[in-house]
Amino acid sequence: MADFKIKIRRMQKIDLDQIEKIEVASYGDHHWSKQAFANELSNNYARYYVALNDKNEVIGYMGLWHIIDEAHFSTICVSPDYRRKSVGEALFKRLIDDCYENLIKYITLEVRVSNLTAQGLYTKYGLKNLGTRKGYYQDNNEDAYIMWSENIFYDKFKAIYDKNVRELEQKIEIITGEEEKVC
Ligand SMILES: CC(C)(COP(=O)(O)OP(=O)(O)OC[C@H]1O[C@@H](n2cnc3c(N)ncnc32)[C@H](O)[C@@H]1OP(=O)(O)O)[C@@H](O)C(=O)NCCC(=O)NCCS
């Protein structure tokens, strides 16, 4: 039985103060503003989720844009105090489940070439680095890898997903919250 429990639900405007604190702690001067998240919440092509601890505090969040049959992953972040406890993976699983629910076939994202932690999470689910965007990050002109999943409905992807989720559910109990977007 998992010894850690989180709830994952759609992001709401009331979460934004807590999200800003995690952004600042994680990205310093280069964090997204509260307004940027507020704009995302009113974007019909975007879906954002938060992970909450047992005190209903936000401990992580992630978002994606649906573009035709692709999900463009825009952000994922876990509070520094809660890293390496499978919260990031639980959020990533929610992203994949969102794609299954909406018949989205492919997941793509950009990641800093230096961000081996995040790349570890994405490669765990079979995403591959299929290109580089030179100087993509304006703060330090760092390159981005462009990562893609296989078609997530194919057996190869599903086998990786099923194995990872079985292991994930041993480590963390994930309660899925209400799906309505309440702003
Ligand atoms: C990337 C991030 C979201 C991962 O969240 P997390 O909750 O700490 O990660 P998890 O505990 O769920 O780990 C899931 C997988 O990620 C990888 N991973 C996580 N932390 C890692 C680390 N320090 N080193 C190497 N791989 C790591 C591993 O593959 C891990 O699987 P495992 O447990 O089987 O080894 C988190 O480190 C974070 O918020 N970083 C700052 C923001 C950021 O870089 N976002 C990504 C932008 S593209």
PDB file of C-alpha atoms and ligand atoms in Angstrom:
ATOM      1  CA  MET A   1       0.000   0.000   0.000  1.00  0.00           C
ATOM      2  CA  ALA A   2       1.254   3.484  -0.902  1.00  0.00           C
ATOM      3  CA  ASP A   3       2.428   5.566   2.036  1.00  0.00           C
ATOM      4  CA  PHE A   4       1.848   8.952   0.425  1.00  0.00           C
ATOM      5  CA  LYS A   5      -1.461  10.299  -0.861  1.00  0.00           C
ATOM      6  CA  ILE A   6      -2.122  13.205  -3.202  1.00  0.00           C
ATOM      7  CA  LYS A   7      -5.125  14.600  -5.008  1.00  0.00           C
ATOM      8  CA  ILE A   8      -4.909  15.813  -8.596  1.00  0.00           C
ATOM      9  CA  ARG A   9      -7.564  18.168  -9.934  1.00  0.00           C
ATOM     10  CA  ARG A  10      -7.921  20.932 -12.511  1.00  0.00           C
ATOM     11  CA  MET A  11      -6.082  24.161 -11.661  1.00  0.00           C
ATOM     12  CA  GLN A  12      -8.230  27.046 -10.396  1.00  0.00           C
ATOM     13  CA  LYS A  13      -7.588  30.762  -9.929  1.00  0.00           C
ATOM     14  CA  ILE A  14      -7.505  30.289  -6.149  1.00  0.00           C
ATOM     15  CA  ASP A  15      -4.359  28.156  -6.606  1.00  0.00           C
ATOM     16  CA  LEU A  16      -2.319  30.879  -8.247  1.00  0.00           C
ATOM     17  CA  ASP A  17      -0.768  32.440  -5.109  1.00  0.00           C
ATOM     18  CA  GLN A  18       0.612  29.073  -4.046  1.00  0.00           C
ATOM     19  CA  ILE A  19       1.754  28.310  -7.575  1.00  0.00           C
ATOM     20  CA  GLU A  20       3.633  31.597  -7.740  1.00  0.00           C
ATOM     21  CA  LYS A  21       5.613  30.645  -4.605  1.00  0.00           C
ATOM     22  CA  ILE A  22       6.626  27.308  -6.134  1.00  0.00           C
ATOM     23  CA  GLU A  23       7.531  29.059  -9.418  1.00  0.00           C
ATOM     24  CA  VAL A  24       9.803  31.535  -7.629  1.00  0.00           C
ATOM     25  CA  ALA A  25      11.432  28.790  -5.550  1.00  0.00           C
ATOM     26  CA  SER A  26      12.006  26.737  -8.707  1.00  0.00           C
ATOM     27  CA  TYR A  27      12.876  29.266 -11.406  1.00  0.00           C
ATOM     28  CA  GLY A  28      13.993  32.429  -9.559  1.00  0.00           C
ATOM     29  CA  ASP A  29      13.759  35.513 -11.783  1.00  0.00           C
ATOM     30  CA  HIS A  30      12.606  33.496 -14.780  1.00  0.00           C
ATOM     31  CA  HIS A  31       9.340  32.212 -13.363  1.00  0.00           C
ATOM     32  CA  TRP A  32       5.954  32.481 -15.067  1.00  0.00           C
ATOM     33  CA  SER A  33       3.798  35.277 -13.635  1.00  0.00           C
ATOM     34  CA  LYS A  34       0.434  34.744 -11.980  1.00  0.00           C
ATOM     35  CA  GLN A  35      -1.100  36.549 -14.952  1.00  0.00           C
ATOM     36  CA  ALA A  36       0.487  34.044 -17.337  1.00  0.00           C
ATOM     37  CA  PHE A  37      -1.217  31.188 -15.475  1.00  0.00           C
ATOM     38  CA  ALA A  38      -4.489  33.148 -15.302  1.00  0.00           C
ATOM     39  CA  ASN A  39      -4.336  33.570 -19.101  1.00  0.00           C
ATOM     40  CA  GLU A  40      -3.778  29.851 -19.489  1.00  0.00           C
ATOM     41  CA  LEU A  41      -6.865  29.109 -17.392  1.00  0.00           C
ATOM     42  CA  SER A  42      -9.023  30.991 -19.865  1.00  0.00           C
ATOM     43  CA  ASN A  43      -7.427  29.345 -22.909  1.00  0.00           C
ATOM     44  CA  ASN A  44      -9.847  26.714 -24.221  1.00  0.00           C
ATOM     45  CA  TYR A  45      -6.999  24.689 -25.736  1.00  0.00           C
ATOM     46  CA  ALA A  46      -5.093  24.499 -22.456  1.00  0.00           C
ATOM     47  CA  ARG A  47      -5.579  22.146 -19.511  1.00  0.00           C
ATOM     48  CA  TYR A  48      -3.796  22.677 -16.221  1.00  0.00           C
ATOM     49  CA  TYR A  49      -3.755  20.429 -13.173  1.00  0.00           C
ATOM     50  CA  VAL A  50      -2.510  20.753  -9.598  1.00  0.00           C
ATOM     51  CA  ALA A  51      -1.391  18.129  -7.092  1.00  0.00           C
ATOM     52  CA  LEU A  52      -2.496  18.737  -3.498  1.00  0.00           C
ATOM     53  CA  ASN A  53      -1.184  17.248  -0.261  1.00  0.00           C
ATOM     54  CA  ASP A  54      -3.388  16.081   2.627  1.00  0.00           C
ATOM     55  CA  LYS A  55      -3.722  19.699   3.815  1.00  0.00           C
ATOM     56  CA  ASN A  56      -5.034  20.714   0.375  1.00  0.00           C
ATOM     57  CA  GLU A  57      -1.852  22.699  -0.310  1.00  0.00           C
ATOM     58  CA  VAL A  58      -0.584  22.870  -3.875  1.00  0.00           C
ATOM     59  CA  ILE A  59       2.625  20.835  -4.144  1.00  0.00           C
ATOM     60  CA  GLY A  60       2.921  20.618  -7.925  1.00  0.00           C
ATOM     61  CA  TYR A  61       1.250  21.487 -11.198  1.00  0.00           C
ATOM     62  CA  MET A  62       1.467  20.939 -14.900  1.00  0.00           C
ATOM     63  CA  GLY A  63      -0.189  22.028 -18.091  1.00  0.00           C
ATOM     64  CA  LEU A  64      -0.608  21.212 -21.731  1.00  0.00           C
ATOM     65  CA  TRP A  65      -2.125  22.577 -24.898  1.00  0.00           C
ATOM     66  CA  HIS A  66      -4.224  20.422 -27.182  1.00  0.00           C
ATOM     67  CA  ILE A  67      -3.314  21.083 -30.804  1.00  0.00           C
ATOM     68  CA  ILE A  68      -5.204  18.801 -33.206  1.00  0.00           C
ATOM     69  CA  ASP A  69      -4.041  15.288 -32.187  1.00  0.00           C
ATOM     70  CA  GLU A  70      -1.019  16.460 -30.203  1.00  0.00           C
ATOM     71  CA  ALA A  71      -0.551  17.535 -26.591  1.00  0.00           C
ATOM     72  CA  HIS A  72       2.098  20.206 -26.230  1.00  0.00           C
ATOM     73  CA  PHE A  73       3.358  20.021 -22.723  1.00  0.00           C
ATOM     74  CA  SER A  74       3.851  23.585 -21.434  1.00  0.00           C
ATOM     75  CA  THR A  75       5.035  23.186 -17.850  1.00  0.00           C
ATOM     76  CA  ILE A  76       5.524  20.784 -14.975  1.00  0.00           C
ATOM     77  CA  CYS A  77       6.845  21.720 -11.575  1.00  0.00           C
ATOM     78  CA  VAL A  78       6.919  20.161  -8.117  1.00  0.00           C
ATOM     79  CA  SER A  79       7.588  22.136  -4.939  1.00  0.00           C
ATOM     80  CA  PRO A  80      11.253  21.622  -3.947  1.00  0.00           C
ATOM     81  CA  ASP A  81      10.107  20.122  -0.599  1.00  0.00           C
ATOM     82  CA  TYR A  82       8.142  17.374  -2.379  1.00  0.00           C
ATOM     83  CA  ARG A  83      10.520  16.305  -5.131  1.00  0.00           C
ATOM     84  CA  ARG A  84      11.566  12.673  -5.628  1.00  0.00           C
ATOM     85  CA  LYS A  85       8.315  11.454  -4.054  1.00  0.00           C
ATOM     86  CA  SER A  86       6.660  10.556  -7.393  1.00  0.00           C
ATOM     87  CA  VAL A  87       4.496  13.700  -7.512  1.00  0.00           C
ATOM     88  CA  GLY A  88       5.983  14.757 -10.865  1.00  0.00           C
ATOM     89  CA  GLU A  89       5.349  11.327 -12.298  1.00  0.00           C
ATOM     90  CA  ALA A  90       1.768  11.337 -10.977  1.00  0.00           C
ATOM     91  CA  LEU A  91       1.194  14.668 -12.747  1.00  0.00           C
ATOM     92  CA  PHE A  92       2.782  13.300 -15.918  1.00  0.00           C
ATOM     93  CA  LYS A  93       0.474  10.281 -15.723  1.00  0.00           C
ATOM     94  CA  ARG A  94      -2.470  12.691 -15.455  1.00  0.00           C
ATOM     95  CA  LEU A  95      -1.267  14.372 -18.636  1.00  0.00           C
ATOM     96  CA  ILE A  96      -1.212  11.037 -20.442  1.00  0.00           C
ATOM     97  CA  ASP A  97      -4.650  10.113 -19.079  1.00  0.00           C
ATOM     98  CA  ASP A  98      -5.948  13.480 -20.286  1.00  0.00           C
ATOM     99  CA  CYS A  99      -4.645  12.580 -23.740  1.00  0.00           C
ATOM    100  CA  TYR A 100      -6.337   9.176 -23.655  1.00  0.00           C
ATOM    101  CA  GLU A 101      -9.605  10.794 -22.568  1.00  0.00           C
ATOM    102  CA  ASN A 102      -9.423  13.326 -25.410  1.00  0.00           C
ATOM    103  CA  LEU A 103      -8.124  10.924 -28.087  1.00  0.00           C
ATOM    104  CA  ILE A 104      -4.849  12.831 -28.352  1.00  0.00           C
ATOM    105  CA  LYS A 105      -2.241  10.616 -29.995  1.00  0.00           C
ATOM    106  CA  TYR A 106       1.112  12.306 -29.413  1.00  0.00           C
ATOM    107  CA  ILE A 107       2.849  14.165 -26.606  1.00  0.00           C
ATOM    108  CA  THR A 108       5.574  16.676 -27.344  1.00  0.00           C
ATOM    109  CA  LEU A 109       7.556  19.117 -25.247  1.00  0.00           C
ATOM    110  CA  GLU A 110      10.720  21.181 -25.058  1.00  0.00           C
ATOM    111  CA  VAL A 111      13.225  20.653 -22.273  1.00  0.00           C
ATOM    112  CA  ARG A 112      16.520  22.324 -21.456  1.00  0.00           C
ATOM    113  CA  VAL A 113      19.470  20.232 -22.602  1.00  0.00           C
ATOM    114  CA  SER A 114      20.862  20.591 -19.048  1.00  0.00           C
ATOM    115  CA  ASN A 115      17.651  19.381 -17.337  1.00  0.00           C
ATOM    116  CA  LEU A 116      18.541  15.732 -16.902  1.00  0.00           C
ATOM    117  CA  THR A 117      15.974  15.339 -14.102  1.00  0.00           C
ATOM    118  CA  ALA A 118      13.013  16.186 -16.319  1.00  0.00           C
ATOM    119  CA  GLN A 119      14.487  14.248 -19.234  1.00  0.00           C
ATOM    120  CA  GLY A 120      14.686  11.234 -16.882  1.00  0.00           C
ATOM    121  CA  LEU A 121      10.957  11.479 -16.272  1.00  0.00           C
ATOM    122  CA  TYR A 122      10.077  11.825 -19.966  1.00  0.00           C
ATOM    123  CA  THR A 123      12.369   9.039 -21.193  1.00  0.00           C
ATOM    124  CA  LYS A 124      10.900   6.774 -18.501  1.00  0.00           C
ATOM    125  CA  TYR A 125       7.648   7.008 -20.520  1.00  0.00           C
ATOM    126  CA  GLY A 126       9.424   6.379 -23.814  1.00  0.00           C
ATOM    127  CA  LEU A 127       9.627   9.957 -25.092  1.00  0.00           C
ATOM    128  CA  LYS A 128      12.563  10.494 -27.428  1.00  0.00           C
ATOM    129  CA  ASN A 129      14.680  13.484 -28.274  1.00  0.00           C
ATOM    130  CA  LEU A 130      13.951  14.115 -31.944  1.00  0.00           C
ATOM    131  CA  GLY A 131      15.479  17.543 -32.441  1.00  0.00           C
ATOM    132  CA  THR A 132      17.009  20.648 -30.939  1.00  0.00           C
ATOM    133  CA  ARG A 133      15.843  24.251 -30.859  1.00  0.00           C
ATOM    134  CA  LYS A 134      18.946  26.414 -30.743  1.00  0.00           C
ATOM    135  CA  GLY A 135      18.947  29.174 -28.102  1.00  0.00           C
ATOM    136  CA  TYR A 136      15.308  28.432 -27.206  1.00  0.00           C
ATOM    137  CA  TYR A 137      15.581  29.706 -23.604  1.00  0.00           C
ATOM    138  CA  GLN A 138      15.979  33.466 -23.547  1.00  0.00           C
ATOM    139  CA  ASP A 139      17.433  33.726 -20.020  1.00  0.00           C
ATOM    140  CA  ASN A 140      20.714  31.993 -20.888  1.00  0.00           C
ATOM    141  CA  ASN A 141      20.324  31.193 -24.591  1.00  0.00           C
ATOM    142  CA  GLU A 142      20.261  27.478 -23.748  1.00  0.00           C
ATOM    143  CA  ASP A 143      19.190  24.969 -26.392  1.00  0.00           C
ATOM    144  CA  ALA A 144      16.027  22.884 -25.988  1.00  0.00           C
ATOM    145  CA  TYR A 145      15.566  19.278 -26.927  1.00  0.00           C
ATOM    146  CA  ILE A 146      12.271  18.600 -28.662  1.00  0.00           C
ATOM    147  CA  MET A 147      10.899  15.350 -27.279  1.00  0.00           C
ATOM    148  CA  TRP A 148       8.068  13.246 -28.732  1.00  0.00           C
ATOM    149  CA  SER A 149       6.121  10.226 -27.642  1.00  0.00           C
ATOM    150  CA  GLU A 150       5.105   7.357 -29.864  1.00  0.00           C
ATOM    151  CA  ASN A 151       1.419   7.170 -30.678  1.00  0.00           C
ATOM    152  CA  ILE A 152       0.158   6.625 -27.131  1.00  0.00           C
ATOM    153  CA  PHE A 153      -2.557   4.222 -28.343  1.00  0.00           C
ATOM    154  CA  TYR A 154       0.060   1.817 -29.729  1.00  0.00           C
ATOM    155  CA  ASP A 155       0.880  -1.291 -27.713  1.00  0.00           C
ATOM    156  CA  LYS A 156       4.518  -0.298 -27.288  1.00  0.00           C
ATOM    157  CA  PHE A 157       3.629   2.920 -25.458  1.00  0.00           C
ATOM    158  CA  LYS A 158       0.814   1.287 -23.490  1.00  0.00           C
ATOM    159  CA  ALA A 159       3.149  -1.459 -22.237  1.00  0.00           C
ATOM    160  CA  ILE A 160       5.562   1.148 -20.830  1.00  0.00           C
ATOM    161  CA  TYR A 161       2.682   3.172 -19.383  1.00  0.00           C
ATOM    162  CA  ASP A 162       1.070   0.129 -17.707  1.00  0.00           C
ATOM    163  CA  LYS A 163       4.354  -1.034 -16.156  1.00  0.00           C
ATOM    164  CA  ASN A 164       5.231   2.450 -14.877  1.00  0.00           C
ATOM    165  CA  VAL A 165       1.748   3.077 -13.493  1.00  0.00           C
ATOM    166  CA  ARG A 166       1.726  -0.263 -11.647  1.00  0.00           C
ATOM    167  CA  GLU A 167       4.987   0.736  -9.950  1.00  0.00           C
ATOM    168  CA  LEU A 168       3.826   4.311  -9.372  1.00  0.00           C
ATOM    169  CA  GLU A 169       0.686   3.148  -7.596  1.00  0.00           C
ATOM    170  CA  GLN A 170       2.815   1.189  -5.116  1.00  0.00           C
ATOM    171  CA  LYS A 171       4.559   4.432  -4.174  1.00  0.00           C
ATOM    172  CA  ILE A 172       1.773   6.999  -4.170  1.00  0.00           C
ATOM    173  CA  GLU A 173      -2.007   6.981  -3.906  1.00  0.00           C
ATOM    174  CA  ILE A 174      -3.550   9.344  -6.416  1.00  0.00           C
ATOM    175  CA  ILE A 175      -7.068  10.643  -5.934  1.00  0.00           C
ATOM    176  CA  THR A 176      -8.541  12.276  -8.987  1.00  0.00           C
ATOM    177  CA  GLY A 177     -10.504  15.398  -8.148  1.00  0.00           C
ATOM    178  CA  GLU A 178     -13.505  16.954  -9.776  1.00  0.00           C
ATOM    179  CA  GLU A 179     -12.983  17.758 -13.437  1.00  0.00           C
ATOM    180  CA  GLU A 180     -14.964  20.963 -13.574  1.00  0.00           C
ATOM    181  CA  LYS A 181     -12.936  24.098 -14.121  1.00  0.00           C
ATOM    182  CA  VAL A 182     -14.047  26.399 -11.292  1.00  0.00           C
ATOM    183  CA  CYS A 183     -12.380  29.779 -11.572  1.00  0.00           C
TER     184      CYS A 183
HETATM  185  C1  LIG B   1      11.172  17.471 -13.088  1.00  0.00           C
HETATM  186  C2  LIG B   1      10.310  17.377 -11.833  1.00  0.00           C
HETATM  187  C3  LIG B   1       8.905  17.849 -12.160  1.00  0.00           C
HETATM  188  C4  LIG B   1      10.262  15.898 -11.388  1.00  0.00           C
HETATM  189  O1  LIG B   1       9.348  15.798 -10.306  1.00  0.00           O
HETATM  190  P1  LIG B   1       9.574  14.796  -9.079  1.00  0.00           P
HETATM  191  O2  LIG B   1       8.302  14.724  -8.345  1.00  0.00           O
HETATM  192  O3  LIG B   1      10.763  15.196  -8.292  1.00  0.00           O
HETATM  193  O4  LIG B   1       9.914  13.439  -9.846  1.00  0.00           O
HETATM  194  P2  LIG B   1       9.439  11.956  -9.456  1.00  0.00           P
HETATM  195  O5  LIG B   1       9.808  11.673  -8.039  1.00  0.00           O
HETATM  196  O6  LIG B   1       8.029  11.771  -9.833  1.00  0.00           O
HETATM  197  O7  LIG B   1      10.383  11.078 -10.384  1.00  0.00           O
HETATM  198  C5  LIG B   1       9.880  10.506 -11.598  1.00  0.00           C
HETATM  199  C6  LIG B   1      11.055  10.172 -12.489  1.00  0.00           C
HETATM  200  O8  LIG B   1      11.740  11.382 -12.870  1.00  0.00           O
HETATM  201  C7  LIG B   1      13.149  11.120 -12.932  1.00  0.00           C
HETATM  202  N1  LIG B   1      13.813  11.900 -11.891  1.00  0.00           N
HETATM  203  C8  LIG B   1      13.226  12.623 -10.916  1.00  0.00           C
HETATM  204  N2  LIG B   1      14.162  13.251 -10.174  1.00  0.00           N
HETATM  205  C9  LIG B   1      15.357  12.909 -10.694  1.00  0.00           C
HETATM  206  C10 LIG B   1      16.690  13.246 -10.371  1.00  0.00           C
HETATM  207  N3  LIG B   1      16.988  14.066  -9.350  1.00  0.00           N
HETATM  208  N4  LIG B   1      17.676  12.732 -11.131  1.00  0.00           N
HETATM  209  C11 LIG B   1      17.399  11.913 -12.169  1.00  0.00           C
HETATM  210  N5  LIG B   1      16.138  11.552 -12.533  1.00  0.00           N
HETATM  211  C12 LIG B   1      15.135  12.045 -11.800  1.00  0.00           C
HETATM  212  C13 LIG B   1      13.321   9.623 -12.686  1.00  0.00           C
HETATM  213  O9  LIG B   1      13.221   8.988 -13.933  1.00  0.00           O
HETATM  214  C14 LIG B   1      12.109   9.317 -11.828  1.00  0.00           C
HETATM  215  O10 LIG B   1      11.734   7.975 -11.902  1.00  0.00           O
HETATM  216  P3  LIG B   1      12.259   6.939 -10.772  1.00  0.00           P
HETATM  217  O11 LIG B   1      11.596   7.361  -9.491  1.00  0.00           O
HETATM  218  O12 LIG B   1      11.793   5.614 -11.273  1.00  0.00           O
HETATM  219  O13 LIG B   1      13.750   7.092 -10.729  1.00  0.00           O
HETATM  220  C15 LIG B   1      10.912  18.203 -10.644  1.00  0.00           C
HETATM  221  O14 LIG B   1      12.265  17.848 -10.481  1.00  0.00           O
HETATM  222  C16 LIG B   1      10.813  19.718 -10.833  1.00  0.00           C
HETATM  223  O15 LIG B   1       9.799  20.328 -10.514  1.00  0.00           O
HETATM  224  N6  LIG B   1      11.897  20.333 -11.349  1.00  0.00           N
HETATM  225  C17 LIG B   1      11.917  21.794 -11.528  1.00  0.00           C
HETATM  226  C18 LIG B   1      11.029  22.231 -12.683  1.00  0.00           C
HETATM  227  C19 LIG B   1      11.408  21.555 -13.992  1.00  0.00           C
HETATM  228  O16 LIG B   1      12.581  21.352 -14.292  1.00  0.00           O
HETATM  229  N7  LIG B   1      10.390  21.217 -14.806  1.00  0.00           N
HETATM  230  C20 LIG B   1      10.566  20.589 -16.093  1.00  0.00           C
HETATM  231  C21 LIG B   1      10.529  21.610 -17.168  1.00  0.00           C
HETATM  232  S1  LIG B   1      10.657  20.820 -18.786  1.00  0.00           S
END
